[in-house]
């Protein structure tokens, strides 16, 4: 509820007052106000690329400011039309969850997970529009996700997997670190995934070292030609 309230405030370009926030979370949660705000700030930062900045410590007024979210794959950065929101955060949230679930997550598991991020199936999201279309069509067409039918399932059940372009925006280790930060855990809390992520990272490092060595050898084997001092015009 608080996330949706804050996102609406950003959409309307309005400041947020602590008194308004208290109405949303309820007086019974006054003692956990700081913890709730920290959690909301983390979600806004990681998933929506927004910074919840306190403007006046005396009146406790806040503003949501757009952050720059960068990834090497610039094709997924900007949202559609007037929303203009980066999509990288939500995609990373999905990829990290799929990895933690063993490389595939059922559709039901995915929606249960997304509820924590104020993203609901069948409800138009203020930032992403139709979340089902974004996840099961847009991201699938752009090959960041795969949306596949589970064989012999009845009623039909679908799963989500990493698509071939997912590796362009993240690695297994980055995905695991993202999920750990998002959920307040530690990457080592997922030993199987953590071990696999470290192996992949080691292979990436070796590949980069080998590529640099190969370029260096080619450079030494083919030095730049320099004109002879004895040559005549």
Backbone as numpy.savetxt, mean C-alpha at the origin, in Angstrom:
# Nx Ny Nz CAx CAy CAz Cx Cy Cz
-15.57 4.27 11.68 -16.40 5.48 11.68 -15.54 6.74 11.68
-14.48 6.70 12.49 -13.59 7.87 12.56 -12.86 8.09 11.24
-12.40 7.01 10.62 -11.73 7.15 9.33 -12.64 7.77 8.29
-13.87 7.29 8.21 -14.82 7.84 7.24 -15.09 9.32 7.53
-15.24 9.67 8.81 -15.47 11.05 9.20 -14.30 11.94 8.77
-13.07 11.48 9.03 -11.89 12.27 8.69 -11.72 12.40 7.17
-12.02 11.33 6.45 -11.91 11.39 4.99 -12.94 12.35 4.40
-14.13 12.39 4.99 -15.13 13.36 4.54 -14.67 14.79 4.80
-14.02 15.01 5.93 -13.49 16.34 6.25 -12.44 16.75 5.23
-11.60 15.79 4.84 -10.59 16.10 3.83 -11.25 16.43 2.50
-12.26 15.66 2.15 -12.97 15.88 0.89 -13.57 17.28 0.84
-14.08 17.75 1.98 -14.71 19.07 2.05 -13.70 20.18 2.38
-12.42 19.77 2.56 -11.36 20.74 2.88 -11.68 21.53 4.15
-12.20 20.82 5.15 -12.58 21.46 6.41 -11.63 21.03 7.53
-11.36 21.93 8.48 -10.56 21.53 9.66 -11.36 20.56 10.52
-10.65 19.84 11.38 -11.27 18.87 12.26 -11.02 19.29 13.70
-12.08 19.36 14.50 -11.95 19.74 15.89 -12.03 18.51 16.79
-11.33 18.56 17.91 -11.35 17.44 18.84 -12.76 17.18 19.35
-13.54 18.23 19.54 -14.91 18.05 20.02 -15.73 17.22 19.02
-15.46 17.43 17.71 -16.16 16.64 16.69 -15.71 15.18 16.73
-14.41 14.99 16.92 -13.88 13.63 16.98 -14.48 12.88 18.16
-14.61 13.57 19.31 -15.16 12.93 20.50 -16.60 12.50 20.28
-17.35 13.27 19.48 -18.71 12.88 19.18 -18.76 11.59 18.37
-17.73 11.41 17.51 -17.70 10.22 16.66 -17.32 8.99 17.48
-16.26 9.10 18.30 -15.77 7.92 19.02 -16.51 7.67 20.32
-17.23 8.67 20.82 -18.03 8.50 22.02 -17.25 8.82 23.29
-17.95 9.40 24.26 -17.31 9.80 25.52 -16.73 8.61 26.28
-17.31 7.45 26.10 -16.82 6.27 26.83 -15.41 5.90 26.39
-14.99 6.38 25.23 -13.64 6.08 24.74 -12.67 7.23 24.98
-13.06 8.17 25.82 -12.21 9.33 26.08 -10.83 8.93 26.58
-10.76 7.89 27.40 -9.49 7.47 27.96 -8.53 6.88 26.93
-9.07 6.42 25.81 -8.23 5.83 24.76 -8.15 6.74 23.53
-8.46 8.02 23.74 -8.48 8.98 22.63 -7.16 8.99 21.87
-6.04 9.08 22.61 -4.74 9.18 21.96 -4.43 7.92 21.16
-4.75 6.76 21.70 -4.51 5.52 20.97 -5.34 5.42 19.71
-6.60 5.84 19.80 -7.49 5.82 18.63 -6.97 6.77 17.56
-6.52 7.96 17.98 -6.01 8.94 17.02 -4.72 8.45 16.37
-3.87 7.78 17.15 -2.63 7.25 16.58 -2.92 6.19 15.54
-3.90 5.32 15.84 -4.26 4.27 14.89 -4.85 4.89 13.61
-5.75 5.87 13.78 -6.36 6.53 12.62 -5.30 7.23 11.79
-4.34 7.89 12.46 -3.27 8.59 11.75 -2.44 7.62 10.93
-2.17 6.43 11.50 -1.38 5.42 10.79 -2.13 4.93 9.55
-3.43 4.69 9.68 -4.22 4.25 8.54 -4.24 5.32 7.43
-4.45 6.57 7.85 -4.50 7.66 6.88 -3.16 7.82 6.16
-2.08 7.63 6.89 -0.75 7.77 6.32 -0.45 6.65 5.34
-0.61 5.39 5.78 -0.17 4.26 4.98 -1.10 3.92 3.82
-2.41 4.05 4.04 -3.37 3.61 3.03 -3.83 4.74 2.13
-4.00 5.94 2.72 -4.56 7.05 1.95 -3.56 8.16 1.67
-2.31 8.02 2.14 -1.26 9.02 1.90 -1.68 10.40 2.38
-2.25 10.45 3.58 -2.68 11.71 4.19 -2.00 11.88 5.54
-1.63 13.10 5.84 -1.00 13.42 7.11 -1.98 14.19 7.98
-2.32 13.62 9.15 -3.21 14.29 10.10 -2.37 15.21 10.98
-2.41 16.49 10.69 -1.53 17.46 11.36 -2.32 18.31 12.35
-1.82 18.38 13.57 -2.45 19.24 14.57 -2.05 20.68 14.30
-3.03 21.53 14.05 -2.77 22.92 13.68 -2.70 23.83 14.91
-3.51 23.55 15.93 -3.55 24.38 17.12 -3.64 23.47 18.36
-2.55 23.38 19.15 -2.57 22.48 20.31 -3.50 22.94 21.42
-3.94 24.20 21.38 -4.82 24.71 22.43 -6.28 24.37 22.13
-6.68 24.55 20.87 -8.06 24.22 20.50 -8.17 22.78 19.98
-7.02 22.12 19.78 -6.98 20.75 19.24 -7.72 20.67 17.90
-7.28 21.52 16.99 -7.82 21.47 15.63 -6.79 20.80 14.72
-7.28 20.04 13.76 -6.43 19.27 12.87 -6.79 19.58 11.42
-5.81 19.31 10.54 -6.04 19.36 9.10 -5.43 18.12 8.48
-6.09 17.62 7.44 -5.55 16.51 6.68 -4.84 17.04 5.45
-3.56 16.72 5.32 -2.74 17.23 4.23 -2.29 16.08 3.35
-2.32 16.31 2.05 -1.91 15.29 1.08 -0.40 15.09 1.15
0.02 13.82 1.17 1.44 13.47 1.13 1.80 12.96 -0.25
3.10 13.00 -0.54 3.58 12.41 -1.78 3.90 10.96 -1.53
3.20 10.07 -2.22 3.50 8.64 -2.13 4.24 8.25 -3.39
5.42 7.71 -3.23 6.24 7.39 -4.39 6.42 5.90 -4.55
6.37 5.44 -5.77 6.73 4.07 -6.12 7.33 4.10 -7.50
8.16 3.13 -7.80 8.81 3.09 -9.10 7.78 2.93 -10.22
6.70 2.26 -9.92 5.67 2.03 -10.94 4.67 3.18 -10.88
4.92 4.23 -11.61 4.10 5.44 -11.51 2.69 5.24 -12.05
2.46 4.14 -12.76 1.15 3.92 -13.36 0.03 3.76 -12.36
0.32 3.42 -11.11 -0.74 3.18 -10.15 -0.92 4.33 -9.17
-0.17 5.41 -9.35 -0.16 6.43 -8.30 -1.45 7.22 -8.18
-1.99 7.68 -9.29 -3.09 8.63 -9.21 -4.44 7.97 -9.35
-5.39 8.44 -8.55 -6.76 7.96 -8.66 -7.44 8.56 -9.87
-8.69 8.23 -10.05 -9.44 8.70 -11.21 -10.08 10.05 -10.94
-10.14 10.85 -11.96 -10.93 12.08 -11.94 -10.64 12.98 -10.77
-11.71 13.52 -10.18 -11.57 14.52 -9.15 -11.06 13.95 -7.84
-11.13 12.65 -7.65 -10.63 12.07 -6.41 -9.14 12.33 -6.27
-8.38 12.04 -7.36 -6.97 12.34 -7.37 -6.18 11.74 -6.23
-6.58 10.61 -5.72 -5.89 9.98 -4.60 -4.93 8.91 -5.09
-3.79 8.77 -4.45 -2.91 7.66 -4.79 -3.59 6.33 -4.45
-3.37 5.35 -5.30 -3.95 4.03 -5.06 -2.91 3.08 -4.48
-1.68 3.55 -4.34 -0.59 2.69 -3.92 -0.83 2.10 -2.53
-1.35 2.90 -1.61 -1.54 2.44 -0.25 -2.50 1.27 -0.16
-3.65 1.39 -0.83 -4.64 0.30 -0.78 -4.10 -0.93 -1.48
-3.41 -0.75 -2.59 -2.83 -1.90 -3.29 -1.80 -2.59 -2.39
-0.96 -1.81 -1.71 0.03 -2.40 -0.81 -0.65 -3.15 0.34
-1.75 -2.58 0.85 -2.50 -3.25 1.91 -3.00 -4.60 1.44
-3.47 -4.67 0.20 -3.97 -5.92 -0.36 -2.83 -6.92 -0.60
-1.75 -6.46 -1.21 -0.63 -7.35 -1.52 -0.01 -7.91 -0.24
0.12 -7.06 0.77 0.72 -7.52 2.02 -0.17 -8.56 2.70
-1.48 -8.34 2.67 -2.41 -9.30 3.28 -2.37 -10.63 2.55
-2.35 -10.58 1.23 -2.29 -11.81 0.44 -1.02 -12.59 0.76
0.10 -11.88 0.90 1.36 -12.57 1.19 1.33 -13.23 2.57
0.79 -12.52 3.56 0.72 -13.06 4.91 -0.19 -14.29 4.95
-1.21 -14.32 4.10 -2.14 -15.45 4.07 -1.58 -16.65 3.30
-0.31 -16.55 2.91 0.30 -17.68 2.23 0.32 -17.56 0.72
0.11 -16.35 0.21 0.16 -16.14 -1.23 -1.19 -16.11 -1.91
-2.24 -16.41 -1.16 -3.60 -16.36 -1.72 -4.58 -16.10 -0.57
-5.57 -15.28 -0.84 -6.58 -14.93 0.17 -7.95 -15.05 -0.46
-8.89 -15.64 0.27 -10.25 -15.75 -0.26 -10.90 -14.37 -0.27
-11.91 -14.24 -1.09 -12.62 -12.97 -1.21 -13.23 -12.57 0.13
-13.79 -13.53 0.86 -14.39 -13.23 2.16 -13.34 -12.73 3.14
-12.17 -13.36 3.15 -11.08 -12.91 4.03 -10.65 -11.49 3.68
-10.60 -11.20 2.39 -10.18 -9.88 1.95 -11.13 -8.79 2.44
-12.44 -9.03 2.29 -13.40 -8.00 2.70 -13.43 -7.82 4.21
-13.26 -8.91 4.94 -13.20 -8.80 6.39 -12.00 -7.95 6.81
-10.89 -8.15 6.12 -9.68 -7.37 6.39 -9.88 -5.89 6.02
-10.51 -5.63 4.89 -10.69 -4.26 4.42 -11.67 -3.47 5.29
-12.56 -4.17 6.01 -13.47 -3.47 6.91 -12.70 -2.65 7.93
-11.52 -3.13 8.33 -10.70 -2.41 9.30 -10.15 -1.11 8.71
-10.15 -1.02 7.38 -9.66 0.17 6.71 -10.81 1.04 6.19
-12.00 0.78 6.69 -13.20 1.54 6.29 -13.49 1.40 4.80
-13.25 0.20 4.26 -13.56 -0.10 2.86 -14.52 -1.28 2.87
-15.74 -1.07 2.33 -16.79 -2.08 2.42 -17.31 -2.48 1.04
-17.54 -3.76 0.88 -18.10 -4.26 -0.37 -19.52 -3.73 -0.54
-19.82 -3.22 -1.72 -21.16 -2.73 -2.01 -21.40 -1.29 -1.59
-20.43 -0.65 -0.94 -20.57 0.75 -0.53 -19.54 1.60 -1.26
-20.00 2.63 -1.93 -19.08 3.51 -2.65 -18.18 4.21 -1.65
-16.88 4.09 -1.88 -15.91 4.70 -0.98 -15.63 6.14 -1.42
-15.46 7.02 -0.44 -15.26 8.43 -0.75 -13.97 8.66 -1.53
-13.01 7.76 -1.39 -11.73 7.90 -2.07 -11.64 7.03 -3.31
-11.94 5.74 -3.17 -11.70 4.78 -4.24 -12.91 4.49 -5.09
-14.05 5.11 -4.77 -15.26 4.82 -5.54 -15.76 3.43 -5.23
-16.03 2.65 -6.27 -16.52 1.28 -6.11 -15.34 0.38 -5.77
-15.19 -0.06 -4.53 -14.01 -0.85 -4.17 -13.96 -2.20 -4.87
-15.11 -2.81 -5.12 -15.12 -4.10 -5.82 -14.57 -3.95 -7.23
-15.00 -2.91 -7.92 -14.48 -2.67 -9.28 -12.98 -2.39 -9.23
-12.57 -1.57 -8.27 -11.15 -1.23 -8.16 -10.29 -2.48 -7.96
-10.76 -3.40 -7.09 -9.96 -4.56 -6.73 -10.07 -5.68 -7.75
-11.31 -6.05 -8.10 -11.49 -7.25 -8.93 -11.47 -6.97 -10.43
-11.48 -5.70 -10.83 -11.43 -5.37 -12.26 -10.21 -4.51 -12.59
-10.14 -3.31 -12.00 -9.05 -2.40 -12.35 -7.68 -2.99 -12.07
-7.47 -3.45 -10.83 -6.17 -3.99 -10.46 -5.86 -5.32 -11.16
-6.92 -6.05 -11.53 -6.73 -7.30 -12.27 -6.34 -6.98 -13.71
-7.04 -6.03 -14.33 -6.72 -5.65 -15.70 -5.31 -5.08 -15.81
-4.87 -4.37 -14.77 -3.52 -3.81 -14.78 -2.48 -4.82 -14.29
-2.93 -6.04 -13.99 -2.08 -7.20 -13.68 -1.32 -7.05 -12.35
-1.87 -6.26 -11.42 -1.30 -6.23 -10.08 -1.90 -7.33 -9.21
-3.12 -7.75 -9.55 -3.78 -8.82 -8.82 -4.33 -9.86 -9.79
-4.50 -11.07 -9.27 -5.22 -12.11 -10.00 -6.45 -12.49 -9.18
-7.56 -12.62 -9.86 -8.84 -12.92 -9.22 -9.35 -14.21 -9.84
-9.21 -15.32 -9.11 -9.43 -16.63 -9.72 -10.48 -17.43 -8.97
-11.18 -18.26 -9.70 -12.20 -19.13 -9.12 -11.52 -20.34 -8.49
-11.93 -20.66 -7.27 -11.40 -21.84 -6.60 -12.01 -23.07 -7.26
-11.21 -24.00 -7.76 -11.75 -25.17 -8.46 -12.70 -25.98 -7.57
-13.80 -26.39 -8.17 -14.78 -27.28 -7.54 -15.49 -26.64 -6.33
-15.41 -25.34 -6.19 -16.08 -24.69 -5.06 -17.56 -24.49 -5.39
-18.39 -24.75 -4.41 -19.84 -24.53 -4.57 -20.43 -24.13 -3.23
-21.06 -22.94 -3.17 -21.17 -21.97 -4.26 -19.81 -21.45 -4.68
-19.73 -20.84 -5.87 -18.43 -20.40 -6.39 -17.71 -19.48 -5.41
-16.43 -19.75 -5.19 -15.59 -18.97 -4.28 -14.37 -18.48 -5.05
-14.00 -17.23 -4.83 -12.87 -16.64 -5.54 -11.73 -16.33 -4.57
-10.51 -16.35 -5.12 -9.32 -16.01 -4.37 -8.56 -14.89 -5.08
-7.76 -14.17 -4.28 -6.89 -13.13 -4.84 -5.44 -13.54 -4.65
-4.64 -13.35 -5.71 -3.22 -13.65 -5.69 -2.46 -12.45 -6.25
-1.16 -12.44 -6.05 -0.33 -11.41 -6.67 -0.34 -11.59 -8.18
-0.48 -10.50 -8.91 -0.36 -10.53 -10.35 1.09 -10.35 -10.77
1.39 -10.51 -12.06 2.79 -10.43 -12.51 3.42 -9.05 -12.31
2.62 -7.99 -12.25 3.19 -6.65 -12.07 3.34 -6.27 -10.60
2.88 -7.12 -9.69 2.96 -6.80 -8.26 4.41 -6.62 -7.82
5.32 -7.39 -8.43 6.72 -7.31 -8.03 7.36 -5.99 -8.47
6.68 -5.25 -9.34 7.21 -3.95 -9.75 6.98 -2.89 -8.68
6.03 -3.12 -7.78 5.73 -2.12 -6.76 6.20 -2.51 -5.37
6.54 -3.79 -5.19 6.97 -4.20 -3.85 7.76 -5.49 -3.95
8.28 -5.92 -2.82 8.92 -7.22 -2.68 8.23 -7.94 -1.52
8.55 -9.21 -1.33 7.95 -9.94 -0.22 8.31 -9.31 1.12
9.56 -8.86 1.26 10.00 -8.26 2.52 9.29 -6.93 2.75
9.17 -6.11 1.72 8.47 -4.84 1.86 7.01 -5.05 2.20
6.39 -6.05 1.58 4.98 -6.34 1.85 4.80 -6.79 3.30
5.71 -7.62 3.77 5.60 -8.12 5.15 5.83 -6.98 6.15
6.79 -6.11 5.86 7.04 -4.96 6.74 5.86 -4.01 6.75
5.21 -3.82 5.59 4.04 -2.96 5.49 2.92 -3.52 6.36
2.67 -4.83 6.25 1.59 -5.45 7.02 1.88 -5.37 8.52
3.14 -5.60 8.90 3.52 -5.55 10.31 3.29 -4.14 10.87
3.67 -3.13 10.11 3.47 -1.76 10.56 1.99 -1.42 10.63
1.24 -1.89 9.65 -0.19 -1.61 9.59 -0.94 -2.22 10.77
-0.51 -3.39 11.21 -1.21 -4.13 12.26 -0.52 -4.06 13.62
0.60 -3.34 13.68 1.30 -3.19 14.95 1.98 -4.46 15.42
2.44 -5.28 14.47 3.15 -6.51 14.81 4.60 -6.40 14.34
5.25 -7.56 14.21 6.64 -7.61 13.79 6.76 -8.61 12.65
7.59 -8.32 11.63 7.72 -9.28 10.53 8.09 -10.68 10.99
8.90 -10.78 12.05 9.32 -12.09 12.55 8.17 -12.88 13.16
7.02 -12.22 13.39 5.85 -12.92 13.91 5.25 -13.86 12.86
5.72 -13.76 11.63 5.27 -14.63 10.54 6.51 -15.36 10.02
6.99 -16.37 10.76 8.30 -16.98 10.47 8.45 -17.54 9.06
7.43 -18.23 8.55 7.54 -18.82 7.22 7.66 -17.74 6.16
6.79 -16.73 6.24 6.82 -15.64 5.27 8.10 -14.82 5.40
8.54 -14.64 6.65 9.74 -13.84 6.88 10.97 -14.53 6.30
11.06 -15.83 6.49 12.19 -16.59 5.95 12.20 -16.54 4.43
11.03 -16.71 3.81 10.94 -16.66 2.36 11.28 -15.27 1.84
10.84 -14.23 2.57 11.13 -12.85 2.16 12.62 -12.55 2.24
13.29 -13.06 3.27 14.73 -12.85 3.40 15.50 -13.57 2.29
15.04 -14.78 1.94 15.69 -15.51 0.83 15.55 -14.73 -0.47
14.35 -14.21 -0.72 14.14 -13.44 -1.94 15.01 -12.19 -1.94
15.12 -11.53 -0.79 15.93 -10.31 -0.71 17.40 -10.62 -0.97
17.86 -11.76 -0.44 19.25 -12.16 -0.67 19.50 -12.42 -2.16
18.53 -13.06 -2.83 18.66 -13.31 -4.26 18.67 -12.01 -5.05
17.86 -11.04 -4.61 17.84 -9.74 -5.28 19.20 -9.05 -5.16
19.78 -9.11 -3.97 21.08 -8.48 -3.75 22.15 -9.14 -4.62
22.14 -10.47 -4.66 23.11 -11.19 -5.48 22.94 -10.84 -6.95
21.70 -10.72 -7.40 21.44 -10.39 -8.81 21.97 -8.99 -9.14
21.78 -8.04 -8.21 22.28 -6.69 -8.45 23.80 -6.66 -8.49
24.43 -7.41 -7.57 25.90 -7.47 -7.55 26.43 -8.09 -8.84
25.78 -9.18 -9.30 26.20 -9.84 -10.53 26.03 -8.92 -11.73
24.93 -8.15 -11.75 24.68 -7.24 -12.87 25.73 -6.15 -12.91
26.12 -5.61 -11.74 27.15 -4.57 -11.70 28.50 -5.13 -12.15
28.81 -6.35 -11.71 30.07 -6.98 -12.11 30.11 -7.22 -13.62
28.98 -7.64 -14.19 28.90 -7.87 -15.63 29.11 -6.58 -16.41
28.50 -5.49 -15.93 28.66 -4.21 -16.62 30.12 -3.74 -16.54
30.74 -3.96 -15.38 32.13 -3.55 -15.21 33.06 -4.32 -16.14
32.81 -5.63 -16.29 33.63 -6.45 -17.19 33.47 -6.01 -18.63
32.25 -5.70 -19.05 32.00 -5.25 -20.42 32.68 -3.92 -20.67
32.67 -3.05 -19.63 33.30 -1.74 -19.78 34.80 -1.88 -19.96
35.43 -2.82 -19.22 36.87 -3.02 -19.36 37.24 -3.69 -20.68
36.34 -4.57 -21.15 36.60 -5.28 -22.40 36.43 -4.40 -23.62
35.59 -3.39 -23.51 35.32 -2.50 -24.64 35.59 -1.06 -24.24
36.85 -0.66 -24.08 37.14 0.72 -23.70 36.76 1.67 -24.82
36.46 2.90 -24.46 36.08 3.90 -25.45 37.24 4.15 -26.40
36.95 4.16 -27.66 37.99 4.39 -28.66 38.45 5.84 -28.60
39.78 6.04 -28.60 40.33 7.40 -28.59 41.12 7.62 -29.85
41.02 8.80 -30.46 41.73 9.05 -31.74 43.23 8.98 -31.55
43.97 8.37 -32.52 45.43 8.26 -32.47 46.07 9.62 -32.66
47.16 9.86 -31.90 47.83 11.16 -32.01 48.55 11.32 -33.33
48.82 10.16 -34.02 49.55 10.23 -35.29 48.64 10.32 -36.49
47.34 10.24 -36.26 46.40 10.27 -37.37 46.38 11.65 -38.01
46.22 11.64 -39.30 46.17 12.91 -40.06 44.74 13.25 -40.40
44.43 14.53 -40.49 43.07 14.92 -40.89 42.78 14.51 -42.31
